[in-house]
Amino acid sequence: MLSLPAMALTLQQAREQGKVGETFSGYIAARSNDSETTALVAKINQARAASYRQLAEQNNVPLSDVAHLAGSKLVERAKSGEYVRGVNGLWLQKP
């Protein structure tokens, strides 16, 4: 019988540990290159892409518009101490 690792990294844990950060593109990006973080980023971004695609189709707007609007909101809502990637491409820690 196979089971998932008991200590699988969650998005919140990755944010708190500084392993990932929000971007204005609407997708999270890895700040750490370990396999657990990379897998989490891929999983989260795949789910976000599907959600953005559905919203774009429902509202007859470009997918990129939905993703960028979501990205702006996610960056704005990031908690103190979490990382966000600025429009200049540099990582900033929210005060």
PDB file of C-alpha atoms in Angstrom:
ATOM      1  CA  MET A   1       0.000   0.000   0.000  1.00  0.00           C
ATOM      2  CA  LEU A   2       1.415   3.383  -1.013  1.00  0.00           C
ATOM      3  CA  SER A   3       0.906   6.535   1.004  1.00  0.00           C
ATOM      4  CA  LEU A   4       1.867  10.164   0.677  1.00  0.00           C
ATOM      5  CA  PRO A   5       4.733  11.441   2.783  1.00  0.00           C
ATOM      6  CA  ALA A   6       3.504  12.416   6.236  1.00  0.00           C
ATOM      7  CA  MET A   7       5.314  15.737   6.075  1.00  0.00           C
ATOM      8  CA  ALA A   8       4.326  16.952   2.579  1.00  0.00           C
ATOM      9  CA  LEU A   9       5.008  20.658   2.175  1.00  0.00           C
ATOM     10  CA  THR A  10       1.912  22.865   2.043  1.00  0.00           C
ATOM     11  CA  LEU A  11       1.676  26.176   0.223  1.00  0.00           C
ATOM     12  CA  GLN A  12       1.329  28.053   3.504  1.00  0.00           C
ATOM     13  CA  GLN A  13       4.410  26.348   4.945  1.00  0.00           C
ATOM     14  CA  ALA A  14       6.377  27.104   1.783  1.00  0.00           C
ATOM     15  CA  ARG A  15       5.347  30.768   1.994  1.00  0.00           C
ATOM     16  CA  GLU A  16       6.255  30.998   5.684  1.00  0.00           C
ATOM     17  CA  GLN A  17       9.628  29.345   5.055  1.00  0.00           C
ATOM     18  CA  GLY A  18      10.402  31.685   2.155  1.00  0.00           C
ATOM     19  CA  LYS A  19      10.579  28.786  -0.318  1.00  0.00           C
ATOM     20  CA  VAL A  20       7.996  30.326  -2.670  1.00  0.00           C
ATOM     21  CA  GLY A  21       6.635  33.751  -3.433  1.00  0.00           C
ATOM     22  CA  GLU A  22       3.765  35.321  -5.288  1.00  0.00           C
ATOM     23  CA  THR A  23       4.293  37.074  -8.601  1.00  0.00           C
ATOM     24  CA  PHE A  24       2.295  39.586 -10.618  1.00  0.00           C
ATOM     25  CA  SER A  25       1.872  36.900 -13.288  1.00  0.00           C
ATOM     26  CA  GLY A  26      -0.690  35.148 -11.076  1.00  0.00           C
ATOM     27  CA  TYR A  27       1.530  32.154 -10.425  1.00  0.00           C
ATOM     28  CA  ILE A  28       3.821  31.312  -7.535  1.00  0.00           C
ATOM     29  CA  ALA A  29       7.519  30.938  -8.140  1.00  0.00           C
ATOM     30  CA  ALA A  30      10.066  28.852  -6.287  1.00  0.00           C
ATOM     31  CA  ARG A  31      12.747  30.598  -4.285  1.00  0.00           C
ATOM     32  CA  SER A  32      14.208  27.233  -3.304  1.00  0.00           C
ATOM     33  CA  ASN A  33      15.236  24.574  -5.819  1.00  0.00           C
ATOM     34  CA  ASP A  34      14.566  21.460  -3.755  1.00  0.00           C
ATOM     35  CA  SER A  35      12.346  18.776  -5.305  1.00  0.00           C
ATOM     36  CA  GLU A  36       9.540  19.181  -2.771  1.00  0.00           C
ATOM     37  CA  THR A  37       9.214  22.911  -3.473  1.00  0.00           C
ATOM     38  CA  THR A  38       9.469  22.409  -7.238  1.00  0.00           C
ATOM     39  CA  ALA A  39       6.687  19.792  -7.143  1.00  0.00           C
ATOM     40  CA  LEU A  40       4.484  22.038  -5.000  1.00  0.00           C
ATOM     41  CA  VAL A  41       4.954  25.001  -7.371  1.00  0.00           C
ATOM     42  CA  ALA A  42       4.053  22.857 -10.386  1.00  0.00           C
ATOM     43  CA  LYS A  43       0.935  21.491  -8.671  1.00  0.00           C
ATOM     44  CA  ILE A  44      -0.299  24.898  -7.477  1.00  0.00           C
ATOM     45  CA  ASN A  45       0.394  26.623 -10.797  1.00  0.00           C
ATOM     46  CA  GLN A  46      -1.360  23.865 -12.733  1.00  0.00           C
ATOM     47  CA  ALA A  47      -4.477  24.313 -10.586  1.00  0.00           C
ATOM     48  CA  ARG A  48      -4.306  28.087 -10.927  1.00  0.00           C
ATOM     49  CA  ALA A  49      -3.975  27.849 -14.710  1.00  0.00           C
ATOM     50  CA  ALA A  50      -7.080  25.665 -14.896  1.00  0.00           C
ATOM     51  CA  SER A  51      -9.017  28.091 -12.700  1.00  0.00           C
ATOM     52  CA  TYR A  52      -7.853  31.127 -14.685  1.00  0.00           C
ATOM     53  CA  ARG A  53      -8.731  29.399 -17.962  1.00  0.00           C
ATOM     54  CA  GLN A  54     -12.260  28.659 -16.716  1.00  0.00           C
ATOM     55  CA  LEU A  55     -12.772  32.263 -15.547  1.00  0.00           C
ATOM     56  CA  ALA A  56     -11.427  33.629 -18.817  1.00  0.00           C
ATOM     57  CA  GLU A  57     -13.810  31.474 -20.846  1.00  0.00           C
ATOM     58  CA  GLN A  58     -16.805  32.329 -18.647  1.00  0.00           C
ATOM     59  CA  ASN A  59     -16.131  36.047 -18.921  1.00  0.00           C
ATOM     60  CA  ASN A  60     -14.868  36.093 -22.510  1.00  0.00           C
ATOM     61  CA  VAL A  61     -11.608  37.813 -21.567  1.00  0.00           C
ATOM     62  CA  PRO A  62      -7.997  36.864 -22.315  1.00  0.00           C
ATOM     63  CA  LEU A  63      -6.427  34.322 -19.985  1.00  0.00           C
ATOM     64  CA  SER A  64      -3.486  36.669 -19.408  1.00  0.00           C
ATOM     65  CA  ASP A  65      -5.844  39.372 -18.088  1.00  0.00           C
ATOM     66  CA  VAL A  66      -7.356  36.987 -15.542  1.00  0.00           C
ATOM     67  CA  ALA A  67      -3.928  35.751 -14.439  1.00  0.00           C
ATOM     68  CA  HIS A  68      -2.497  39.267 -14.055  1.00  0.00           C
ATOM     69  CA  LEU A  69      -5.527  40.488 -12.098  1.00  0.00           C
ATOM     70  CA  ALA A  70      -5.240  37.484  -9.781  1.00  0.00           C
ATOM     71  CA  GLY A  71      -1.492  38.060  -9.457  1.00  0.00           C
ATOM     72  CA  SER A  72      -1.977  41.675  -8.414  1.00  0.00           C
ATOM     73  CA  LYS A  73      -4.486  40.615  -5.761  1.00  0.00           C
ATOM     74  CA  LEU A  74      -2.293  37.767  -4.493  1.00  0.00           C
ATOM     75  CA  VAL A  75       0.765  40.015  -4.226  1.00  0.00           C
ATOM     76  CA  GLU A  76      -1.297  42.638  -2.409  1.00  0.00           C
ATOM     77  CA  ARG A  77      -2.692  40.039   0.031  1.00  0.00           C
ATOM     78  CA  ALA A  78       0.671  38.459   0.848  1.00  0.00           C
ATOM     79  CA  LYS A  79       1.294  38.520   4.575  1.00  0.00           C
ATOM     80  CA  SER A  80       4.103  40.282   6.372  1.00  0.00           C
ATOM     81  CA  GLY A  81       7.328  38.295   6.004  1.00  0.00           C
ATOM     82  CA  GLU A  82       6.231  36.524   2.817  1.00  0.00           C
ATOM     83  CA  TYR A  83       8.071  37.067  -0.454  1.00  0.00           C
ATOM     84  CA  VAL A  84       6.701  38.662  -3.599  1.00  0.00           C
ATOM     85  CA  ARG A  85       8.467  39.254  -6.885  1.00  0.00           C
ATOM     86  CA  GLY A  86       8.331  42.913  -7.838  1.00  0.00           C
ATOM     87  CA  VAL A  87       7.706  44.220 -11.336  1.00  0.00           C
ATOM     88  CA  ASN A  88      11.497  44.595 -11.617  1.00  0.00           C
ATOM     89  CA  GLY A  89      11.892  40.831 -11.143  1.00  0.00           C
ATOM     90  CA  LEU A  90      13.528  41.104  -7.727  1.00  0.00           C
ATOM     91  CA  TRP A  91      12.244  39.337  -4.645  1.00  0.00           C
ATOM     92  CA  LEU A  92      10.933  41.557  -1.872  1.00  0.00           C
ATOM     93  CA  GLN A  93       9.869  40.527   1.602  1.00  0.00           C
ATOM     94  CA  LYS A  94       6.585  42.117   2.625  1.00  0.00           C
ATOM     95  CA  PRO A  95       7.048  44.370   5.655  1.00  0.00           C
TER      96      PRO A  95
END
